Amino acid sequence: MMRGGTSKGAYFLASDLPDDTAQRDRILLSVMGSPDPRQIDGIGGADPLTSKVAVVSPSSRPGIDVDYLFLQVWVDRAEVSDKQNCGNILAGVAPFAIERGLVRGCDPVTKVRIFMVNTSQTVVATIQTPGGQPEYQGHARIDGVPGTAAPIPLSFSDTAGSTCGSLLPTGNVVDVVNGVEVTCIDNGMPVVVMRAADVGRTGYETRDQLDADSELKARIEAIRLKVGPMMNLGDVKDQTVPKMILVAPPREGGVVSTRSFIPHRAHATIGVFAAVSVATACLLPGSAAHGVARIPDGATRLMLVEHPTGASPVSMTTEEQDGRVVVTEAAIISTARALFTGHVLVSSSSFSS
C-alpha cells in the first residue's frame, strides 16, 4: 500500500494476480471492499482517490524498465476500470519497482522508464536512491498532502491524444455543448474544460459545496454524456472519463483556478494528468481556459494549476509550429510514501466463476 501523489492505492506485482481479467477484477473488488460506500470489508478508503490499484511487471519493451497498469476500483459499484491513467498512483511505481527488485537502484539517483499500459505512453521517473534504496523523506511539498517528502520528477513527452487519439479530439479548440463553451482536450487525461461563470458558479466553491450541488452536477453530467462520442470515447455513462473541469481566474498566484469532477464527485485536488491537460488548454488561444488564465512567459513555463487545497505545479515546454502552440514536453513534481507491505485476504467467492 502506497501513497502516490494525492491518492492512495494497492500496488501488486502482475505475477501475483490471475491472468484472467474477470477473476482478477473479482479479487480486487474483494480486496478493496467494493461495492460498499464505506468499503468496510476491505482496504479501500471509501473514496475514489483511495480505491486505486497499480499492477506492475518487468517490461519486455526495448528501453523500458517496467510496465504499469492502472485500475480504478469503484467504491459503490462492482466494477474495475482500466479506461484511464492515474498520474498520482504513477508516482509510487518507480519506488515500488525498486523495492520489489524489478529495477536495480543506483546511488544516489535512479531513473526508471515506465510504460503506462492504459494509454501506451512512456514516462521517466527520477527517484532518490542513496545506497540503491528509495528515499521517501525529503523537503518537497505538494498541496493536498501534509508534510514533506523526497521529490519524484515525472517527465512526459508523448501524452497528446493518449486516450482520444488527438490533442483536440473534436477538431476544435472550443465547442458549444448545451449552450456552454467547452474545450475537449486530451494531453494525458481526457478532460472537458468550461468556465465556471458559464454555468453560474464562481469556480472557488469548496468540494463539499460542489458535491451538494445536485443541479450543477446534473448539468455537467448532461454535457459529459454528450461530448463522450465527440471525443471518440463512445457512450461514457459508465466510464470514469472524461473528467469535467470548471476554471476561473487564479487567486493564489497560479495560472488558473480549477474545480474537478472525477466524474461524479468533486475532486479534493486535481489529477496529475488532468492538470497537464488543463495547463495545455490554458496555452491555446480561444480555448475555454485561455481567457481566464494568467500565463507566464518563456518557452518552458512553470504553471501552477490551483485546486481546492492548493496548486499542482506543471512544467510545460512549448514551441510554435505552423503558427500553432505545441507542447513538446510536460513534467510534474510528485512525491510518494510506502505505507505498508503485507498480504490481504480474499474471500473464497472471488475465485468462483
Tab-separated table of C-alpha atoms in Angstrom:
chain	number	residue	atom	x	y	z
A	1	MET	CA	0.000	0.000	0.000
A	2	MET	CA	1.437	3.352	-1.022
A	3	ARG	CA	0.521	6.969	-1.209
A	4	GLY	CA	1.227	8.257	-4.670
A	5	GLY	CA	0.783	11.998	-5.109
A	6	THR	CA	-2.575	12.899	-3.581
A	7	SER	CA	-4.008	9.395	-3.945
A	8	LYS	CA	-3.508	6.085	-2.199
A	9	GLY	CA	-3.634	2.579	-3.589
A	10	ALA	CA	-2.627	-1.057	-3.506
A	11	TYR	CA	0.419	-1.943	-5.624
A	12	PHE	CA	0.680	-5.501	-6.945
A	13	LEU	CA	3.210	-7.464	-8.917
A	14	ALA	CA	1.388	-8.680	-12.021
A	15	SER	CA	2.713	-12.180	-11.273
A	16	ASP	CA	0.721	-12.213	-8.010
A	17	LEU	CA	-2.613	-11.694	-9.779
A	18	PRO	CA	-4.516	-14.016	-12.145
A	19	ASP	CA	-4.067	-13.546	-15.885
A	20	ASP	CA	-7.818	-13.858	-16.340
A	21	THR	CA	-9.235	-10.313	-16.229
A	22	ALA	CA	-12.616	-11.246	-14.767
A	23	GLN	CA	-11.048	-13.249	-11.944
A	24	ARG	CA	-8.503	-10.503	-11.289
A	25	ASP	CA	-11.267	-7.922	-11.012
A	26	ARG	CA	-13.270	-10.069	-8.594
A	27	ILE	CA	-10.201	-10.344	-6.374
A	28	LEU	CA	-9.559	-6.593	-6.462
A	29	LEU	CA	-13.179	-5.814	-5.600
A	30	SER	CA	-12.842	-8.113	-2.597
A	31	VAL	CA	-9.503	-6.577	-1.629
A	32	MET	CA	-10.937	-3.057	-1.675
A	33	GLY	CA	-14.299	-3.973	-0.172
A	34	SER	CA	-16.437	-2.903	-3.122
A	35	PRO	CA	-19.272	-2.406	-3.738
A	36	ASP	CA	-19.942	-0.643	-0.451
A	37	PRO	CA	-19.950	3.128	0.257
A	38	ARG	CA	-17.735	2.536	3.318
A	39	GLN	CA	-15.648	-0.296	1.820
A	40	ILE	CA	-15.848	-1.643	5.339
A	41	ASP	CA	-14.854	-5.182	4.329
A	42	GLY	CA	-11.657	-4.217	2.500
A	43	ILE	CA	-8.673	-1.877	2.458
A	44	GLY	CA	-10.260	0.814	0.283
A	45	GLY	CA	-10.703	4.237	1.837
A	46	ALA	CA	-14.353	4.887	0.828
A	47	ASP	CA	-13.274	7.486	-1.738
A	48	PRO	CA	-12.318	7.198	-5.427
A	49	LEU	CA	-8.924	8.709	-4.542
A	50	THR	CA	-8.142	5.840	-2.163
A	51	SER	CA	-9.663	2.961	-4.128
A	52	LYS	CA	-6.945	2.560	-6.721
A	53	VAL	CA	-4.653	-0.227	-7.884
A	54	ALA	CA	-1.303	-0.381	-9.667
A	55	VAL	CA	-0.254	-3.604	-11.377
A	56	VAL	CA	3.480	-3.576	-12.123
A	57	SER	CA	5.637	-6.006	-14.095
A	58	PRO	CA	9.081	-6.154	-15.737
A	59	SER	CA	8.843	-4.841	-19.286
A	60	SER	CA	9.907	-6.660	-22.431
A	61	ARG	CA	9.776	-3.421	-24.420
A	62	PRO	CA	13.135	-2.017	-25.599
A	63	GLY	CA	14.410	0.759	-23.367
A	64	ILE	CA	11.597	0.325	-20.823
A	65	ASP	CA	12.107	-0.891	-17.258
A	66	VAL	CA	8.584	-1.703	-16.075
A	67	ASP	CA	5.003	-1.799	-17.316
A	68	TYR	CA	2.330	-0.122	-15.194
A	69	LEU	CA	-1.376	-0.870	-15.478
A	70	PHE	CA	-3.700	1.413	-13.505
A	71	LEU	CA	-7.063	0.131	-12.312
A	72	GLN	CA	-9.773	2.274	-10.742
A	73	VAL	CA	-11.883	0.202	-8.352
A	74	TRP	CA	-15.309	1.763	-7.971
A	75	VAL	CA	-16.373	2.308	-4.387
A	76	ASP	CA	-20.107	1.630	-4.598
A	77	ARG	CA	-20.246	-0.495	-7.758
A	78	ALA	CA	-18.844	-3.922	-8.560
A	79	GLU	CA	-16.684	-2.530	-11.331
A	80	VAL	CA	-12.987	-2.170	-12.096
A	81	SER	CA	-11.979	0.248	-14.874
A	82	ASP	CA	-8.808	0.404	-16.959
A	83	LYS	CA	-10.039	3.277	-19.149
A	84	GLN	CA	-7.690	5.917	-17.787
A	85	ASN	CA	-4.252	6.608	-16.387
A	86	CYS	CA	-3.530	7.871	-12.894
A	87	GLY	CA	-0.572	10.192	-12.560
A	88	ASN	CA	-0.829	10.209	-8.779
A	89	ILE	CA	-0.502	6.436	-8.381
A	90	LEU	CA	2.205	6.614	-11.059
A	91	ALA	CA	4.421	8.444	-8.544
A	92	GLY	CA	4.734	5.271	-6.465
A	93	VAL	CA	5.518	2.898	-9.336
A	94	ALA	CA	9.283	3.505	-9.548
A	95	PRO	CA	9.999	3.149	-5.808
A	96	PHE	CA	7.739	0.076	-5.709
A	97	ALA	CA	9.654	-1.459	-8.625
A	98	ILE	CA	12.974	-0.872	-6.857
A	99	GLU	CA	11.626	-2.209	-3.542
A	100	ARG	CA	10.421	-5.369	-5.301
A	101	GLY	CA	13.658	-5.926	-7.212
A	102	LEU	CA	12.252	-5.233	-10.675
A	103	VAL	CA	14.730	-2.384	-11.111
A	104	ARG	CA	18.209	-2.159	-9.643
A	105	GLY	CA	18.644	1.032	-7.626
A	106	CYS	CA	21.683	3.200	-8.234
A	107	ASP	CA	23.451	5.535	-5.834
A	108	PRO	CA	22.380	8.326	-5.416
A	109	VAL	CA	19.635	8.616	-8.073
A	110	THR	CA	17.772	6.097	-10.237
A	111	LYS	CA	15.888	6.897	-13.428
A	112	VAL	CA	13.071	4.447	-14.149
A	113	ARG	CA	11.405	4.316	-17.567
A	114	ILE	CA	7.776	3.321	-17.136
A	115	PHE	CA	5.379	2.204	-19.857
A	116	MET	CA	1.792	3.119	-18.984
A	117	VAL	CA	-0.246	0.232	-20.330
A	118	ASN	CA	-3.581	2.060	-20.236
A	119	THR	CA	-2.540	4.645	-22.807
A	120	SER	CA	0.701	3.279	-24.318
A	121	GLN	CA	2.771	6.205	-23.059
A	122	THR	CA	6.211	6.386	-21.518
A	123	VAL	CA	7.300	8.421	-18.520
A	124	VAL	CA	10.702	8.802	-16.892
A	125	ALA	CA	10.606	8.895	-13.084
A	126	THR	CA	13.669	10.110	-11.201
A	127	ILE	CA	13.984	8.601	-7.717
A	128	GLN	CA	16.393	9.490	-4.939
A	129	THR	CA	18.077	6.192	-4.043
A	130	PRO	CA	21.025	6.646	-1.679
A	131	GLY	CA	22.696	3.272	-1.313
A	132	GLY	CA	20.392	1.958	-4.041
A	133	GLN	CA	17.241	2.110	-1.918
A	134	PRO	CA	14.274	4.506	-2.332
A	135	GLU	CA	14.390	7.514	-0.050
A	136	TYR	CA	10.947	8.751	0.956
A	137	GLN	CA	11.998	11.559	3.308
A	138	GLY	CA	12.754	14.942	1.836
A	139	HIS	CA	11.784	18.586	1.506
A	140	ALA	CA	9.367	18.540	-1.461
A	141	ARG	CA	5.832	19.636	-0.683
A	142	ILE	CA	2.718	19.027	-2.761
A	143	ASP	CA	-0.618	20.571	-1.888
A	144	GLY	CA	-3.159	18.044	-0.685
A	145	VAL	CA	-0.541	16.049	1.255
A	146	PRO	CA	0.622	17.037	4.748
A	147	GLY	CA	4.312	17.432	5.441
A	148	THR	CA	7.186	16.959	3.007
A	149	ALA	CA	8.821	14.078	1.159
A	150	ALA	CA	11.513	13.289	-1.393
A	151	PRO	CA	10.706	14.811	-4.799
A	152	ILE	CA	9.824	12.493	-7.687
A	153	PRO	CA	10.061	14.325	-11.033
A	154	LEU	CA	7.920	12.705	-13.740
A	155	SER	CA	8.710	13.692	-17.329
A	156	PHE	CA	6.322	13.033	-20.249
A	157	SER	CA	6.797	13.635	-23.952
A	158	ASP	CA	4.053	11.666	-25.716
A	159	THR	CA	0.850	12.386	-23.840
A	160	ALA	CA	-1.154	14.186	-26.538
A	161	GLY	CA	-4.170	12.153	-27.600
A	162	SER	CA	-3.294	9.337	-25.229
A	163	THR	CA	-6.897	8.136	-24.950
A	164	CYS	CA	-8.891	10.072	-27.541
A	165	GLY	CA	-6.438	9.798	-30.439
A	166	SER	CA	-5.599	13.505	-30.724
A	167	LEU	CA	-4.994	16.510	-28.506
A	168	LEU	CA	-8.277	18.098	-29.596
A	169	PRO	CA	-10.485	15.100	-30.367
A	170	THR	CA	-13.419	17.164	-31.658
A	171	GLY	CA	-11.093	19.003	-34.033
A	172	ASN	CA	-11.974	22.313	-32.396
A	173	VAL	CA	-10.364	24.471	-29.726
A	174	VAL	CA	-13.833	25.248	-28.443
A	175	ASP	CA	-17.278	23.673	-28.904
A	176	VAL	CA	-20.671	24.778	-27.680
A	177	VAL	CA	-22.490	21.980	-25.870
A	178	ASN	CA	-25.890	22.547	-24.271
A	179	GLY	CA	-25.271	26.273	-24.582
A	180	VAL	CA	-21.898	26.172	-22.776
A	181	GLU	CA	-18.497	26.793	-24.380
A	182	VAL	CA	-16.217	23.835	-23.660
A	183	THR	CA	-12.755	22.733	-24.670
A	184	CYS	CA	-12.394	18.981	-25.084
A	185	ILE	CA	-8.719	18.116	-24.700
A	186	ASP	CA	-6.560	15.075	-24.046
A	187	ASN	CA	-2.935	15.646	-23.100
A	188	GLY	CA	-2.628	12.655	-20.788
A	189	MET	CA	-6.212	12.695	-19.486
A	190	PRO	CA	-9.423	13.372	-21.425
A	191	VAL	CA	-10.997	16.439	-19.830
A	192	VAL	CA	-13.748	18.886	-20.655
A	193	VAL	CA	-12.838	22.420	-19.619
A	194	MET	CA	-15.514	25.064	-19.097
A	195	ARG	CA	-15.617	28.434	-17.401
A	196	ALA	CA	-17.313	28.270	-14.015
A	197	ALA	CA	-19.087	31.552	-14.724
A	198	ASP	CA	-20.767	29.988	-17.770
A	199	VAL	CA	-22.599	27.527	-15.510
A	200	GLY	CA	-23.443	30.138	-12.904
A	201	ARG	CA	-20.698	29.345	-10.389
A	202	THR	CA	-17.608	31.184	-9.157
A	203	GLY	CA	-15.094	28.363	-9.536
A	204	TYR	CA	-13.976	28.877	-5.942
A	205	GLU	CA	-16.567	26.664	-4.245
A	206	THR	CA	-15.439	24.072	-1.729
A	207	ARG	CA	-15.518	20.365	-2.512
A	208	ASP	CA	-18.471	19.866	-0.143
A	209	GLN	CA	-20.408	22.692	-1.763
A	210	LEU	CA	-19.904	21.172	-5.199
A	211	ASP	CA	-20.822	17.659	-4.063
A	212	ALA	CA	-24.063	19.015	-2.598
A	213	ASP	CA	-24.914	20.988	-5.757
A	214	SER	CA	-27.196	18.465	-7.462
A	215	GLU	CA	-28.376	20.951	-10.111
A	216	LEU	CA	-24.797	21.702	-11.198
A	217	LYS	CA	-23.781	18.051	-11.200
A	218	ALA	CA	-26.772	17.105	-13.355
A	219	ARG	CA	-25.950	19.866	-15.832
A	220	ILE	CA	-22.308	18.862	-16.025
A	221	GLU	CA	-23.188	15.194	-16.456
A	222	ALA	CA	-25.517	16.038	-19.340
A	223	ILE	CA	-22.621	17.801	-21.071
A	224	ARG	CA	-20.286	14.883	-20.309
A	225	LEU	CA	-22.643	12.330	-21.843
A	226	LYS	CA	-22.998	14.462	-24.959
A	227	VAL	CA	-19.282	15.029	-25.520
A	228	GLY	CA	-18.314	11.375	-24.978
A	229	PRO	CA	-18.917	10.372	-28.634
A	230	MET	CA	-17.476	13.712	-29.791
A	231	MET	CA	-14.207	12.811	-28.019
A	232	ASN	CA	-14.058	9.315	-29.560
A	233	LEU	CA	-14.934	7.795	-26.182
A	234	GLY	CA	-18.367	6.478	-27.143
A	235	ASP	CA	-21.044	6.126	-24.511
A	236	VAL	CA	-19.406	7.345	-21.294
A	237	LYS	CA	-22.328	6.740	-18.945
A	238	ASP	CA	-20.419	4.012	-17.107
A	239	GLN	CA	-16.913	5.374	-17.735
A	240	THR	CA	-14.700	7.456	-15.466
A	241	VAL	CA	-13.625	9.718	-18.359
A	242	PRO	CA	-13.774	12.432	-19.437
A	243	LYS	CA	-13.152	14.425	-16.276
A	244	MET	CA	-15.118	17.669	-16.022
A	245	ILE	CA	-13.213	20.814	-15.062
A	246	LEU	CA	-14.541	24.236	-14.075
A	247	VAL	CA	-11.992	27.030	-14.484
A	248	ALA	CA	-11.812	30.572	-13.149
A	249	PRO	CA	-9.133	33.265	-12.843
A	250	PRO	CA	-6.416	32.288	-10.336
A	251	ARG	CA	-6.493	33.760	-6.839
A	252	GLU	CA	-3.277	32.382	-5.302
A	253	GLY	CA	-0.632	33.372	-7.838
A	254	GLY	CA	-1.183	30.404	-10.153
A	255	VAL	CA	-2.167	30.143	-13.794
A	256	VAL	CA	-5.808	29.148	-13.377
A	257	SER	CA	-8.198	28.032	-10.648
A	258	THR	CA	-9.881	24.655	-11.135
A	259	ARG	CA	-12.692	22.580	-9.692
A	260	SER	CA	-12.747	18.988	-10.964
A	261	PHE	CA	-15.358	16.251	-11.117
A	262	ILE	CA	-13.994	12.666	-11.367
A	263	PRO	CA	-16.547	12.436	-12.915
A	264	HIS	CA	-19.481	12.364	-10.474
A	265	ARG	CA	-17.798	13.508	-7.275
A	266	ALA	CA	-15.835	16.679	-6.744
A	267	HIS	CA	-12.071	16.160	-6.508
A	268	ALA	CA	-10.250	17.313	-3.385
A	269	THR	CA	-7.371	18.465	-5.619
A	270	ILE	CA	-6.889	17.727	-9.327
A	271	GLY	CA	-5.429	14.654	-11.010
A	272	VAL	CA	-1.880	14.865	-12.326
A	273	PHE	CA	-2.769	14.228	-15.957
A	274	ALA	CA	-5.887	16.372	-15.669
A	275	ALA	CA	-3.645	19.233	-14.521
A	276	VAL	CA	-1.423	18.698	-17.572
A	277	SER	CA	-4.451	18.755	-19.890
A	278	VAL	CA	-5.855	21.903	-18.239
A	279	ALA	CA	-2.469	23.654	-18.378
A	280	THR	CA	-2.295	22.798	-22.071
A	281	ALA	CA	-5.771	24.224	-22.646
A	282	CYS	CA	-4.653	27.456	-20.982
A	283	LEU	CA	-1.968	27.835	-23.670
A	284	LEU	CA	-4.392	27.504	-26.611
A	285	PRO	CA	-5.803	30.845	-27.801
A	286	GLY	CA	-9.586	30.713	-27.998
A	287	SER	CA	-9.973	27.842	-25.528
A	288	ALA	CA	-12.411	27.937	-22.629
A	289	ALA	CA	-9.434	28.321	-20.274
A	290	HIS	CA	-7.242	30.778	-22.163
A	291	GLY	CA	-9.249	33.896	-21.401
A	292	VAL	CA	-9.240	33.371	-17.617
A	293	ALA	CA	-5.647	32.121	-17.344
A	294	ARG	CA	-2.580	34.143	-16.411
A	295	ILE	CA	0.173	32.584	-18.473
A	296	PRO	CA	3.861	33.138	-17.648
A	297	ASP	CA	6.364	33.965	-20.362
A	298	GLY	CA	9.029	31.672	-21.757
A	299	ALA	CA	9.405	28.542	-23.836
A	300	THR	CA	9.426	26.479	-20.632
A	301	ARG	CA	6.843	27.636	-18.134
A	302	LEU	CA	6.163	26.586	-14.556
A	303	MET	CA	2.377	26.593	-14.425
A	304	LEU	CA	0.623	26.318	-11.070
A	305	VAL	CA	-2.843	24.835	-11.531
A	306	GLU	CA	-4.851	25.893	-8.498
A	307	HIS	CA	-7.348	23.487	-6.881
A	308	PRO	CA	-9.399	23.414	-3.647
A	309	THR	CA	-6.461	22.587	-1.375
A	310	GLY	CA	-3.571	24.335	-3.113
A	311	ALA	CA	-1.916	24.078	-6.526
A	312	SER	CA	-0.308	21.442	-8.752
A	313	PRO	CA	2.936	22.532	-10.464
A	314	VAL	CA	3.246	21.591	-14.132
A	315	SER	CA	6.298	22.414	-16.242
A	316	MET	CA	5.346	22.916	-19.897
A	317	THR	CA	7.835	23.224	-22.745
A	318	THR	CA	6.322	24.606	-25.946
A	319	GLU	CA	7.326	25.628	-29.427
A	320	GLU	CA	5.485	27.240	-32.310
A	321	GLN	CA	4.756	25.001	-35.290
A	322	ASP	CA	2.907	26.358	-38.320
A	323	GLY	CA	1.572	29.212	-36.245
A	324	ARG	CA	0.280	26.901	-33.505
A	325	VAL	CA	1.490	26.442	-29.937
A	326	VAL	CA	2.649	22.835	-29.498
A	327	VAL	CA	3.540	21.294	-26.138
A	328	THR	CA	6.704	19.229	-26.620
A	329	GLU	CA	7.262	18.123	-23.011
A	330	ALA	CA	5.397	18.179	-19.727
A	331	ALA	CA	6.828	17.434	-16.319
A	332	ILE	CA	5.438	17.406	-12.806
A	333	ILE	CA	6.953	17.031	-9.368
A	334	SER	CA	5.232	14.489	-7.151
A	335	THR	CA	6.024	12.513	-4.011
A	336	ALA	CA	5.221	9.051	-2.677
A	337	ARG	CA	5.346	7.116	0.552
A	338	ALA	CA	5.373	3.386	1.224
A	339	LEU	CA	2.685	2.739	3.854
A	340	PHE	CA	2.832	-0.995	4.461
A	341	THR	CA	3.736	-4.322	2.908
A	342	GLY	CA	1.735	-7.448	3.618
A	343	HIS	CA	-0.847	-9.963	2.490
A	344	VAL	CA	-4.527	-9.165	2.079
A	345	LEU	CA	-7.051	-11.962	2.487
A	346	VAL	CA	-9.549	-12.503	-0.313
A	347	SER	CA	-12.977	-14.066	0.121
A	348	SER	CA	-13.312	-17.506	-1.436
A	349	SER	CA	-16.236	-16.285	-3.549
A	350	SER	CA	-13.791	-14.115	-5.504
A	351	PHE	CA	-12.363	-17.243	-7.090
A	352	SER	CA	-15.703	-18.674	-8.207
A	353	SER	CA	-16.846	-18.319	-11.784
